[in-house]
Short mmCIF file of C-alpha atoms in Angstrom, two decimals:
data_model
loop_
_atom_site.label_atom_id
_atom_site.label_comp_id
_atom_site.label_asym_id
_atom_site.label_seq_id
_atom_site.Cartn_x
_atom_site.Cartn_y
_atom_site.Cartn_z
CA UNK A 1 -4.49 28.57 142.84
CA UNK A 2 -6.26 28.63 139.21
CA UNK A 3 -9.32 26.98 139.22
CA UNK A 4 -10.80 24.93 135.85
CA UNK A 5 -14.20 27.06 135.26
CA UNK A 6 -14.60 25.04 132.02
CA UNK A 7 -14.86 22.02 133.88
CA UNK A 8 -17.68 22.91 136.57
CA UNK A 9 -19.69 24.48 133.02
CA UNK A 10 -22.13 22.29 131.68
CA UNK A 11 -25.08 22.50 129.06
CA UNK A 12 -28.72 21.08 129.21
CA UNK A 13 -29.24 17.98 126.77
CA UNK A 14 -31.67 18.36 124.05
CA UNK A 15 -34.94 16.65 125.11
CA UNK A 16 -36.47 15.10 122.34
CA UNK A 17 -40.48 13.31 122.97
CA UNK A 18 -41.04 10.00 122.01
CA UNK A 19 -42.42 10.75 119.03
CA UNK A 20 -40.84 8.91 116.01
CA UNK A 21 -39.76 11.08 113.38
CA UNK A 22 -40.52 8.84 110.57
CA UNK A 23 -44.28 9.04 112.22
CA UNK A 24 -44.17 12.79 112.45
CA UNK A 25 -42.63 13.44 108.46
CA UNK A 26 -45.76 10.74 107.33
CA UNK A 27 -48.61 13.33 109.38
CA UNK A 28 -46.63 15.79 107.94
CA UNK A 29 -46.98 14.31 104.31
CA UNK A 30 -50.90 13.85 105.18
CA UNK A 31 -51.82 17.31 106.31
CA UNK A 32 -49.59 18.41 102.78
CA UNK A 33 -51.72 16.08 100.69
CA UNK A 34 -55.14 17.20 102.23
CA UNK A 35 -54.07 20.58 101.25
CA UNK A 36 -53.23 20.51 97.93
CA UNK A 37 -56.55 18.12 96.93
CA UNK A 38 -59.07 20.56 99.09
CA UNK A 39 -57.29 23.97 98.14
CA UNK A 40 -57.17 25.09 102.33
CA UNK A 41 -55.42 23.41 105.43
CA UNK A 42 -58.03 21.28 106.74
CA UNK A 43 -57.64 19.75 110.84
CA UNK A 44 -59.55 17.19 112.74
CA UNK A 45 -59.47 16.87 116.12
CA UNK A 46 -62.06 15.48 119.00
CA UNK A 47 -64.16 18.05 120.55
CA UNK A 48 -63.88 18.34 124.51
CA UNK A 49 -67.03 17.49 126.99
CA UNK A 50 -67.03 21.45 127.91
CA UNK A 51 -66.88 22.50 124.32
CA UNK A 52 -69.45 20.21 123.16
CA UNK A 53 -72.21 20.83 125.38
CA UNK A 54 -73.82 23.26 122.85
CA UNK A 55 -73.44 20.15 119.95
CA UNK A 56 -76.33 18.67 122.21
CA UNK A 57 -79.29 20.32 119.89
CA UNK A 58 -78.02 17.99 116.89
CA UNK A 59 -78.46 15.11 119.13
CA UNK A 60 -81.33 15.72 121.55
CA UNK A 61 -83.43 18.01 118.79
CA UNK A 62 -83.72 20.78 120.85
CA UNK A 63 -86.68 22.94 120.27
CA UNK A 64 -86.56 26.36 118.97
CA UNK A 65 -87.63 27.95 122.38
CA UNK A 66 -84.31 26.03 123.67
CA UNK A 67 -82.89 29.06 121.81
CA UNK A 68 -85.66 31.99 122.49
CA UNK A 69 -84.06 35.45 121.55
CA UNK A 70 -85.32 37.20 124.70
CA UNK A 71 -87.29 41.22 125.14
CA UNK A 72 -83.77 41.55 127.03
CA UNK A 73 -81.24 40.56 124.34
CA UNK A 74 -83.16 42.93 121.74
CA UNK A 75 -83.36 45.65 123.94
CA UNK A 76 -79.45 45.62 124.92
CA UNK A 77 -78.52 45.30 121.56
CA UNK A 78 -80.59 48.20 120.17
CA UNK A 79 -79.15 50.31 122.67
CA UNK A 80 -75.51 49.15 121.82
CA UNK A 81 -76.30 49.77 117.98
CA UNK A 82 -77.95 53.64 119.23
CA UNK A 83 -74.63 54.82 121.25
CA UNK A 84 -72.31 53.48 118.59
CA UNK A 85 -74.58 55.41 116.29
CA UNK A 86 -74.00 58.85 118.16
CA UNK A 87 -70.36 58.14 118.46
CA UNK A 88 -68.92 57.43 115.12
CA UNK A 89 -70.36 59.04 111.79
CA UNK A 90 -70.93 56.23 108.91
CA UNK A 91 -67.81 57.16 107.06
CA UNK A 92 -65.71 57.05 110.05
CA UNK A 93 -66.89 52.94 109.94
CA UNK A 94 -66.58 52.10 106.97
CA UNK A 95 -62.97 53.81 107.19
CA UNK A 96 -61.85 51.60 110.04
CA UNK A 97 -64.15 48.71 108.78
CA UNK A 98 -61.90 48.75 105.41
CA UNK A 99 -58.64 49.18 107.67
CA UNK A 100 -59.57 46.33 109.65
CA UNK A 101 -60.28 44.04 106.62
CA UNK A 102 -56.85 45.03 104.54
CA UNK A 103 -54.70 43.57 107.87
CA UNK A 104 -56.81 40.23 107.79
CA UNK A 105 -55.60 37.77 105.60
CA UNK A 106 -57.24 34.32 106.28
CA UNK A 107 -60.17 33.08 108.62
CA UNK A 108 -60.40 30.08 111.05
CA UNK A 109 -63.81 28.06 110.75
CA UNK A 110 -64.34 25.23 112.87
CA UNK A 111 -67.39 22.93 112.37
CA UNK A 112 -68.14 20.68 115.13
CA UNK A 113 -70.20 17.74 114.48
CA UNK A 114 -72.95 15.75 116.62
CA UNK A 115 -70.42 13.08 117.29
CA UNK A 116 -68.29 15.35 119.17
CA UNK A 117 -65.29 15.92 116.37
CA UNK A 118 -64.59 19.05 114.69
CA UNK A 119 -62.94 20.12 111.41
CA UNK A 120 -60.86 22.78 111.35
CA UNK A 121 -60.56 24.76 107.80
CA UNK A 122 -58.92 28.08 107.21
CA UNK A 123 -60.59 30.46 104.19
CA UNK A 124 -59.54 34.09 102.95
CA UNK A 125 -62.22 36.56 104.67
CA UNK A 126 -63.32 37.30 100.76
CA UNK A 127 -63.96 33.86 100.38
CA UNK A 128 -68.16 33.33 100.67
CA UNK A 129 -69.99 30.83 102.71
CA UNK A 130 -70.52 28.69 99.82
CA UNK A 131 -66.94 27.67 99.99
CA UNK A 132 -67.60 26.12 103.14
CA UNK A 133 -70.57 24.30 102.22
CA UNK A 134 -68.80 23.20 99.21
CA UNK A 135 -66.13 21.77 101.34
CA UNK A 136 -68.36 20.11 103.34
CA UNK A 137 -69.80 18.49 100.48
CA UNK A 138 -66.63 17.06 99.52
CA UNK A 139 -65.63 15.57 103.42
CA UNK A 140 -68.69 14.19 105.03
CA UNK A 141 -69.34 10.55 104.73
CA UNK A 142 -73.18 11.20 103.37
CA UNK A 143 -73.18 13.60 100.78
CA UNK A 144 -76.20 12.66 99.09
CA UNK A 145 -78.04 14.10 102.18
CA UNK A 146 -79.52 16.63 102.80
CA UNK A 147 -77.57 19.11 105.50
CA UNK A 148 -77.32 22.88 106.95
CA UNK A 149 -74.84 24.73 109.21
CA UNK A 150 -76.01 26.85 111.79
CA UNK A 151 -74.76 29.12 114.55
CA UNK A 152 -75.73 29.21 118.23
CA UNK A 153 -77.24 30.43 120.87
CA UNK A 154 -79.61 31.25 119.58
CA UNK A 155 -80.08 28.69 116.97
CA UNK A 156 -79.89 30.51 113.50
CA UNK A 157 -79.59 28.31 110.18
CA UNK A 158 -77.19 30.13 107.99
CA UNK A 159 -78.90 30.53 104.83
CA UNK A 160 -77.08 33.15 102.98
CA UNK A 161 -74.13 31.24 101.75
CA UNK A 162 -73.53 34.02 99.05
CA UNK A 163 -72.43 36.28 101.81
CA UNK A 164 -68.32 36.73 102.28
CA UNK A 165 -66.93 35.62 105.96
CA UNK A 166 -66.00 39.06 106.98
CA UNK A 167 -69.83 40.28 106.06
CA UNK A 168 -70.95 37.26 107.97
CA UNK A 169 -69.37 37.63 110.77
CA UNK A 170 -67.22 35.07 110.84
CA UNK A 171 -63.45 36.83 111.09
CA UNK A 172 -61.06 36.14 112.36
CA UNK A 173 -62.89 32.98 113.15
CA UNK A 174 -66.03 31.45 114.01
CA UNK A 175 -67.49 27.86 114.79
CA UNK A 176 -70.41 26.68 113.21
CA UNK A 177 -72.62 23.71 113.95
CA UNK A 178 -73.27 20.85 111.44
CA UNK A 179 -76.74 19.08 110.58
CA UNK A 180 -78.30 17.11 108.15
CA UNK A 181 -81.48 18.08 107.16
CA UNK A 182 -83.78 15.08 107.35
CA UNK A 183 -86.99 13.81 109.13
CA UNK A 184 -86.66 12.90 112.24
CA UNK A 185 -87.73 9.05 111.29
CA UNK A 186 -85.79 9.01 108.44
CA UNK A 187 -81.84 7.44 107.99
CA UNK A 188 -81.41 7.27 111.64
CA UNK A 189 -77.92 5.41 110.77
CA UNK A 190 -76.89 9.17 109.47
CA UNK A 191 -77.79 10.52 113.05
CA UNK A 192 -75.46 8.68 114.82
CA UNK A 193 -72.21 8.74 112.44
CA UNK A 194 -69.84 9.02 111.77
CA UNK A 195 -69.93 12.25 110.16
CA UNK A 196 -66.90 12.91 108.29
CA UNK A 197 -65.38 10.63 105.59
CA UNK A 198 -62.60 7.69 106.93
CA UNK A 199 -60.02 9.81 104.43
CA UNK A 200 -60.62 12.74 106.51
CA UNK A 201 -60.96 10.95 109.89
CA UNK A 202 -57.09 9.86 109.26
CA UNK A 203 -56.13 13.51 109.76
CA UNK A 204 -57.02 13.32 113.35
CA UNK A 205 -54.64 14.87 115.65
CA UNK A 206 -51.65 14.61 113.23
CA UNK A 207 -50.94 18.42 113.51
CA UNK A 208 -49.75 17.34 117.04
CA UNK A 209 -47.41 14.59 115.83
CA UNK A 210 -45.62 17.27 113.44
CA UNK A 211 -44.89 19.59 116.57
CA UNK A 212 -44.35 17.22 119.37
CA UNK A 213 -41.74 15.74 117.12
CA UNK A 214 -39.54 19.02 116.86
CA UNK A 215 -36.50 19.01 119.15
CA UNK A 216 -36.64 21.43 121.77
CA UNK A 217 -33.42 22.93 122.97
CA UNK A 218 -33.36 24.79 126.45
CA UNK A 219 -30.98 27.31 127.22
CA UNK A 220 -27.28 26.55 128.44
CA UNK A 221 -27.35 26.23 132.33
CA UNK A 222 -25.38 29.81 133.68
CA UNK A 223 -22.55 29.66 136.25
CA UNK A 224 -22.29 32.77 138.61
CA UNK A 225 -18.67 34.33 138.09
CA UNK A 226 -17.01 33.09 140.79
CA UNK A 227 -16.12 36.74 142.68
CA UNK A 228 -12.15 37.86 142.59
CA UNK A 229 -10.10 36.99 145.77
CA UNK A 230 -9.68 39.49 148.08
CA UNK A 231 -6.17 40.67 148.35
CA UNK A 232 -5.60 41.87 152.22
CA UNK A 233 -3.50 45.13 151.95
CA UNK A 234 -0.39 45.20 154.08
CA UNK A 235 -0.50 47.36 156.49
CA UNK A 236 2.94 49.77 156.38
CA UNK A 237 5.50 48.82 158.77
CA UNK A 238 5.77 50.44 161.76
CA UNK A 239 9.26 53.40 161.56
CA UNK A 240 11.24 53.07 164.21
CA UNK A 241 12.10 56.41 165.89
CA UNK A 242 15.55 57.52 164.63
CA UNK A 243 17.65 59.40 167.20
CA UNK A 244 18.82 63.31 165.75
CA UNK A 245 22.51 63.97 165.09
CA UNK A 246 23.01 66.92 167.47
CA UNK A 247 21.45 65.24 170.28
CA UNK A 248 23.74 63.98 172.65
CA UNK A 249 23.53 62.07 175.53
#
């Protein structure tokens, strides 16, 4: 008996998310515009409970001892800097230093404000930490303040802007803390937010939209071959004994 294969075959449907695609191609057409007025891709997305524990500084004031730089710390990291001193010669560095820069084409910064969001903004490692301030400038809702970035723990105000990311530190990516620089009884409105401009707010979590919205199509469902018949063999048949000529009974 032949059996229809084709009909017990059958394929996975696409699953699409709910997700209009109208909605996605219009986050799509945001993130494009951003772009081409700021010069970079720029994201905004909320900053998690976990993640934002270290944010608290901008909102409690920590004090500087919050952030002591311990006997300990300095003494492991002088020894680090003495055994990488004995094992690699100063050209031998800069040789793999300038390696290491040639393959690195763009940085991720991430800025995460005292209201618990966080802009995302990629720069070319030559690029110096100016740019960032200057983009700052340009996206948070009070320019006219006063403001400084800083990195942490500990808590160290970047001050060097003219600096390039990859001399800073800050490649392949780094995340820097946002705060304006004002008393602490002064513009308490500019304390509590919101931090980033209502332009730049709108961005918020569209990068999601554009990839929840693409189709995904699984792989086609396999059949196992369904395994030959077996054939039985025949056995022979059995030869009957057959009586010689010269014997005569």
């Amino acid at each position: 008996m032949i059996v229809d294969v084709s009909s017990q075959f059958s394929l996975k449907r696409r699953r699409f998310t709910n997700i209009d695609p109208m909605e996605a191609e219009e986050a799509k057409a945001k993130l494009t515009a951003a772009k081409e007025k700021f010069g970079r891709e720029i994201r905004v997305f909320e900053t998690s409970a976990a993640s934002s524990s270290q944010t608290e500084e901008s909102v409690t004031e920590e004090t500087d001892e919050f952030f002591e730089f311990t006997a300990e710390d300095y003494y492991r990291i002088m020894n680090a800097k003495k055994e990488d001193k004995v094992l690699k010669t100063r050209k031998l560095k800069e040789a793999e230093q300038a390696a290491r820069r040639s393959r690195i084409t763009k940085t991720v910064i991430r800025v995460r404000f005292p209201d618990n969001h966080t802009l995302e903004a990629t720069f070319h490692p030559s690029e110096t930490v100016q740019s960032l301030v200057d983009l700052l400038t340009k996206v948070v809702a009070r320019p006219e303040l006063p403001f400084y970035i800083y990195t942490t723990p500990p808590k160290k105000q970047i001050k060097d802007t003219s600096q390039d990311f990859y001399s800073a530190g800050f490649v392949p990516g780094a995340i820097v803390y946002f705060s304006y620089n004002i008393p602490k009884d002064g513009a308490s409105d500019a304390k509590s937010g919101p931090f980033l401009q209502e332009e730049i707010m709108s961005l918020k979590g569209l990068e999601l939209l554009t990839k929840h919205a693409e189709p995904v199509e699984s792989a086609p469902e396999t059949i196992p071959e369904a395994s030959p018949p077996v054939v039985q063999e025949k056995k022979p048949a059995e030869k009957k004994p057959v009586k010689p000529k010269w014997l005569k009974l």
